[in-house]
CSV table of C-alpha atoms in Angstrom, one decimal:
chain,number,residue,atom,x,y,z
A,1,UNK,CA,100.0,103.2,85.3
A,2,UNK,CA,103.3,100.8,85.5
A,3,UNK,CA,103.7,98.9,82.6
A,4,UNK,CA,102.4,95.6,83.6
A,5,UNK,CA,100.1,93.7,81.7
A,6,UNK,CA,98.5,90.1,82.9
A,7,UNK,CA,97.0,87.1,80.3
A,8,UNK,CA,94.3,85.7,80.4
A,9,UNK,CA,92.3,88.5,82.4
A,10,UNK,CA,89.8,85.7,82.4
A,11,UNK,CA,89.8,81.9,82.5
A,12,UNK,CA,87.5,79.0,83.2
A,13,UNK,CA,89.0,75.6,83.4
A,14,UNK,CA,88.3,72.2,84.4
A,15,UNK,CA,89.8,70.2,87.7
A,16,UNK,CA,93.2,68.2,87.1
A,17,UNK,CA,93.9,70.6,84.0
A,18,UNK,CA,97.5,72.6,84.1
A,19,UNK,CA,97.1,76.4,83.8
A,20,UNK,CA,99.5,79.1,83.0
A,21,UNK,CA,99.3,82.7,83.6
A,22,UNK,CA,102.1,85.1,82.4
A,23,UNK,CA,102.7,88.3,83.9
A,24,UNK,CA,104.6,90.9,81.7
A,25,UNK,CA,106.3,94.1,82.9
A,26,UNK,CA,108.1,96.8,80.5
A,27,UNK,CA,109.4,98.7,83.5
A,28,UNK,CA,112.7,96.4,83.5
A,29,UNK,CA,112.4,96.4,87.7
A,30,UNK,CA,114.5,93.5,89.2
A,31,UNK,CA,111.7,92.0,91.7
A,32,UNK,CA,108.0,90.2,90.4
A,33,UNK,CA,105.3,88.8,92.7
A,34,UNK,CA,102.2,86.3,92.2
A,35,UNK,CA,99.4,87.0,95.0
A,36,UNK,CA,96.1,85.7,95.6
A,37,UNK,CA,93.2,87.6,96.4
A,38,UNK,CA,90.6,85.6,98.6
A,39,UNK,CA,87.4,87.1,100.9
A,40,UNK,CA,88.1,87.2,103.9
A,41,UNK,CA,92.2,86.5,103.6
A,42,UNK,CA,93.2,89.7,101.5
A,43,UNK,CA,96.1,89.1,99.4
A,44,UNK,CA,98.6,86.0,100.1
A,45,UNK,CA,102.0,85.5,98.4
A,46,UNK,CA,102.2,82.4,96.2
A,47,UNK,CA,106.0,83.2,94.7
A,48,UNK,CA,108.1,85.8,93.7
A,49,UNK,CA,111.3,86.7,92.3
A,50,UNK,CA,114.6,88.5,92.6
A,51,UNK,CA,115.9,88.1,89.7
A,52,UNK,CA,116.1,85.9,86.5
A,53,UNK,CA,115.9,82.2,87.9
A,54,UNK,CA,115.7,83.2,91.0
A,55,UNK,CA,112.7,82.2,92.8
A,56,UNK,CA,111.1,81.8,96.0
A,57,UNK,CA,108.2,80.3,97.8
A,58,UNK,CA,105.4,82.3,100.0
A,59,UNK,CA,102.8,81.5,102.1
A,60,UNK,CA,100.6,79.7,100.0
A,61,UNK,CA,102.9,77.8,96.9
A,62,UNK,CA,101.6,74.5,96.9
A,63,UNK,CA,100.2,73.3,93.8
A,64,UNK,CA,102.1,76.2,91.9
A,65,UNK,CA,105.1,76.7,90.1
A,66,UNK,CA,106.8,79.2,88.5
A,67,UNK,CA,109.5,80.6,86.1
A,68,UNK,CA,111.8,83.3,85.0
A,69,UNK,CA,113.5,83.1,82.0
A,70,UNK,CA,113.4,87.0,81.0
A,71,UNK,CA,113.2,90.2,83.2
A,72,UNK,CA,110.1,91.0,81.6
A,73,UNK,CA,108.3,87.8,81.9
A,74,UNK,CA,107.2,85.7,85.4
A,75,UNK,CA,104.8,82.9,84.6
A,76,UNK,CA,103.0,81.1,87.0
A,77,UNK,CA,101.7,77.7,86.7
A,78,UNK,CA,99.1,75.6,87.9
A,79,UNK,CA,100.3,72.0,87.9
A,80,UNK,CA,96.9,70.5,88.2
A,81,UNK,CA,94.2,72.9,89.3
A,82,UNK,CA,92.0,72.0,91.7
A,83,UNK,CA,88.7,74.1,92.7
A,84,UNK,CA,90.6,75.9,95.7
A,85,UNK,CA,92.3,77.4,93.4
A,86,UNK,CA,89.5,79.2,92.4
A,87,UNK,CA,90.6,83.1,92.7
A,88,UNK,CA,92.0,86.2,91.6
A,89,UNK,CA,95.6,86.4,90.6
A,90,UNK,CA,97.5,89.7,90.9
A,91,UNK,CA,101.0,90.4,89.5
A,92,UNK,CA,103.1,93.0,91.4
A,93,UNK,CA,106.4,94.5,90.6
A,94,UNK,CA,109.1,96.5,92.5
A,95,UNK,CA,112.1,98.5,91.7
A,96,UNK,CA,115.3,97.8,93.6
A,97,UNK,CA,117.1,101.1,92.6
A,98,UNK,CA,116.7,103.3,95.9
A,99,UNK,CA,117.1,100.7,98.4
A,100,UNK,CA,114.7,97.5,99.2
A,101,UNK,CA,111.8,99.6,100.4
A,102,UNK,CA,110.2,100.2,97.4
A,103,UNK,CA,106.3,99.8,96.8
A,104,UNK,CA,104.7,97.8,94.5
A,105,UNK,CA,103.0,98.2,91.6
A,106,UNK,CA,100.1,96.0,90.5
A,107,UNK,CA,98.5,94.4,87.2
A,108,UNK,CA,94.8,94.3,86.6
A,109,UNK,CA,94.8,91.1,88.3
A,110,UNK,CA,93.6,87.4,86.4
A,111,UNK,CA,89.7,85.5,87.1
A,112,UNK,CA,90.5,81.9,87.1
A,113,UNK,CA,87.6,79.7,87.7
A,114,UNK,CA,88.1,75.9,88.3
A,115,UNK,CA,85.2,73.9,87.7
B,1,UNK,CA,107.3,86.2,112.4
B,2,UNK,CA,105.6,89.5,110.0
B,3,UNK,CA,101.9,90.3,110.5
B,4,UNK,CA,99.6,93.3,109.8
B,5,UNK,CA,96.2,93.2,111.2
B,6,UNK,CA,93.5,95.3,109.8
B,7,UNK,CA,89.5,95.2,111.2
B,8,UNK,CA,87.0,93.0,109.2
B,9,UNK,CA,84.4,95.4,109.7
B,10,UNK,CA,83.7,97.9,106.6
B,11,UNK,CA,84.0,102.0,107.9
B,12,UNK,CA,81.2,104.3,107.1
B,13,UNK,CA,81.7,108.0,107.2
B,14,UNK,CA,80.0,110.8,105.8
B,15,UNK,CA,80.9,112.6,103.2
B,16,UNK,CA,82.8,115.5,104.6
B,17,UNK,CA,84.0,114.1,108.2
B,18,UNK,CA,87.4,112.7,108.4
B,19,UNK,CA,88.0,109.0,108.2
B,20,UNK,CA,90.6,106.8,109.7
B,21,UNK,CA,91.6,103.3,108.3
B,22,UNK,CA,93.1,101.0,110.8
B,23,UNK,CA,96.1,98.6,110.9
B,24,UNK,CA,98.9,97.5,113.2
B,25,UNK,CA,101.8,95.4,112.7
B,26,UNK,CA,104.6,92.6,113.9
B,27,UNK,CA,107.7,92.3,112.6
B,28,UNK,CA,111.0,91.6,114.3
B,29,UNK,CA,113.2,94.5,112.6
B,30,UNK,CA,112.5,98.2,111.7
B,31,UNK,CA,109.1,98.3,109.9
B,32,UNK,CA,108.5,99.6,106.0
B,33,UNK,CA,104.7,100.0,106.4
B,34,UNK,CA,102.7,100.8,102.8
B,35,UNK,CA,99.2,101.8,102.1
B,36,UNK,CA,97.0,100.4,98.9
B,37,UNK,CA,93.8,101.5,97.7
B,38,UNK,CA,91.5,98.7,95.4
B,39,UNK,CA,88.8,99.7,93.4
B,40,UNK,CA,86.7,97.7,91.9
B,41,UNK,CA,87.8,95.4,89.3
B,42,UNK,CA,91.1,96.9,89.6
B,43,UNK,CA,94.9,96.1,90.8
B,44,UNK,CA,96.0,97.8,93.6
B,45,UNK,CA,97.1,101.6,93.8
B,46,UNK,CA,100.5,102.7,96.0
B,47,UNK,CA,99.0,105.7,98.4
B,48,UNK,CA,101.9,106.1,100.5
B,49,UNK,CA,104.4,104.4,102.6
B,50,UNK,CA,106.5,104.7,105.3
B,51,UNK,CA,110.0,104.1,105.8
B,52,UNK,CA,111.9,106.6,108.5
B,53,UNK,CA,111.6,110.1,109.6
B,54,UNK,CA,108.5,112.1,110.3
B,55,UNK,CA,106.4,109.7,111.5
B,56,UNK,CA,103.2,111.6,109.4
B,57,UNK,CA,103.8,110.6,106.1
B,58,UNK,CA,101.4,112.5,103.1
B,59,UNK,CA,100.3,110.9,100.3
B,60,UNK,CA,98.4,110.8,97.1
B,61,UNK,CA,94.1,111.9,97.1
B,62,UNK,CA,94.8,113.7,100.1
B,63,UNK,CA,95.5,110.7,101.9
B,64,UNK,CA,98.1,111.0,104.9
B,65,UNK,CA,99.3,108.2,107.6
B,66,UNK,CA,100.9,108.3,111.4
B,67,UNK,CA,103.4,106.2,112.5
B,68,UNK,CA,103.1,105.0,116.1
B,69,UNK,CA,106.1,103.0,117.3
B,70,UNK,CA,104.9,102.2,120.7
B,71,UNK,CA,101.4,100.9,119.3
B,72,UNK,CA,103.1,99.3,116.8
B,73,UNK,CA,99.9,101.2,114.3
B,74,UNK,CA,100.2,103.0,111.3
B,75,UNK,CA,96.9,104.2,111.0
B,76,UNK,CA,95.5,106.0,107.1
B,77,UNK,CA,93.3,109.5,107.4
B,78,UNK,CA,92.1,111.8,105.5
B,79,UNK,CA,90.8,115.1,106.5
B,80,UNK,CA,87.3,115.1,104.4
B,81,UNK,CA,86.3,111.9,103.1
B,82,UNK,CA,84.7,111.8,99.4
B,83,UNK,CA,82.7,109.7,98.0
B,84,UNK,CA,84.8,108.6,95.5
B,85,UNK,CA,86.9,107.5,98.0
B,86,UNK,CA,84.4,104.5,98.5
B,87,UNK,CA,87.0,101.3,98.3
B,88,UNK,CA,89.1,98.6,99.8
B,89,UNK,CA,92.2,99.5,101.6
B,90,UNK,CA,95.2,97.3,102.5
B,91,UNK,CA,98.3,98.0,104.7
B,92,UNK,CA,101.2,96.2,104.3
B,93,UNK,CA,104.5,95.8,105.7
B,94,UNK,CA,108.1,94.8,105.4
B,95,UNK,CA,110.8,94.0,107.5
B,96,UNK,CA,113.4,96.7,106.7
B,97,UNK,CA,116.3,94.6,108.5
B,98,UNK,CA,115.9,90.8,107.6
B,99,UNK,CA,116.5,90.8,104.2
B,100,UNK,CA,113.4,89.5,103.2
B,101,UNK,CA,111.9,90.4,99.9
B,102,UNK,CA,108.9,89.9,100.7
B,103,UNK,CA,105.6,92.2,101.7
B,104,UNK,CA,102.6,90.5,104.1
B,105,UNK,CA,99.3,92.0,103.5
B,106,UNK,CA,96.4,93.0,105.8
B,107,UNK,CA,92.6,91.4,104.5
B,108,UNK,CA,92.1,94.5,103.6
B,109,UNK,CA,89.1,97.3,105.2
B,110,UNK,CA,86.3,98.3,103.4
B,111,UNK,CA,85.6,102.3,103.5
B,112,UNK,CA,82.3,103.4,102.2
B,113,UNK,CA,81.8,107.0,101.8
B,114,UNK,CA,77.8,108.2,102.5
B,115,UNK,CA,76.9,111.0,100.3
């Protein structure tokens, strides 16, 4: 499996609370993604990034954030979770050595629960 | 805009008989197409992608894919389904020409495998 770890795996929190999840890779590939995993919608793209700092928005961002201060690290950040938020968060990474067709490689994915 | 359109209902086959795994796509440029396999509780597994060339593209567990410009499908098979092969399956895609880093997802089709 591809070095990538996710924490918490698990995570039950109240509404209006601010929530981080950190995704860590040791495979040093250039490009990390946050998805959402929802019945019904299959996986949605929340952010991702290019490189360290560099950021960008998908389909579904509001009411996250995120950060890259390290290669290695991609956090994302619920401002103030709300009960919509309610999900399962997957970490991905890609490689950009070969071209920019590369697939991804996922973490074991985070439970949050918003009460 | 990119799409990739997979059907909502699950596919039952027999252990033994082939099995096909549907899913068609939209985007603007020249297509990178990807197929995922989720097991339970899991991330999601690379099976194979496509990106030029032979438009049958073999992958891992047996697992192989056509590429059908005109239909604009990219369709996953596998000679003689298992029962382990019991999962959900996403396609994906890319566009290979607008310099997007990002991958849009299918919702994803159940297979279950009937011993």
């Amino acid at each position: 499996d591809a070095g990538i770890t996710q924490s918490p795996r698990h995570k039950v929190t109240e509404t209006g609370t601010p929530v981080t999840l950190r995704c860590h890779q040791t495979e040093n590939h250039r490009y990390m993604y946050w998805y959402r995993q929802d019945p019904g919608h299959g996986l949605r793209l929340i952010h991702y990034s290019y490189g360290v700092k560099d950021t960008d928005k998908g389909e579904v961002s509001d009411g996250y954030s995120v950060s890259r201060s390290k290669t290695e690290d991609f956090l994302l950040t619920l401002e103030s979770a709300t009960s919509s938020q309610t999900s399962v968060y997957f970490c991905a990474i890609s490689a950009s050595s070969g071209g920019t067709y590369n697939e991804q490689f996922f973490g074991p994915g985070t439970r949050l629960t918003v009460l | 805009a990119q799409s990739v359109a997979q059907p909502e209902d699950p596919v039952n086959v027999a252990e033994g008989n082939p099995l096909t795994v549907k899913c068609t796509y939209s985007v603007s440029g020249n297509p990178y197409l990807f197929w995922y396999v989720q097991y339970p509780n899991r991330g999601l597994q690379f099976l194979l992608k496509y990106i030029t060339g032979d438009n049958l593209v073999k992958g891992s567990y047996g697992f192989e894919a056509e590429f059908n410009k005109s239909q604009t499908s990219f369709h996953l098979k596998k000679p003689s389904a298992l029962v382990s092969d019991s999962a959900l399956y996403f396609c994906a895609v890319r566009d290979g020409t607008s310099g997007t880093y990002k991958y849009i997802f299918g919702t994803g089709t159940r297979l279950k495998v009937l011993a």
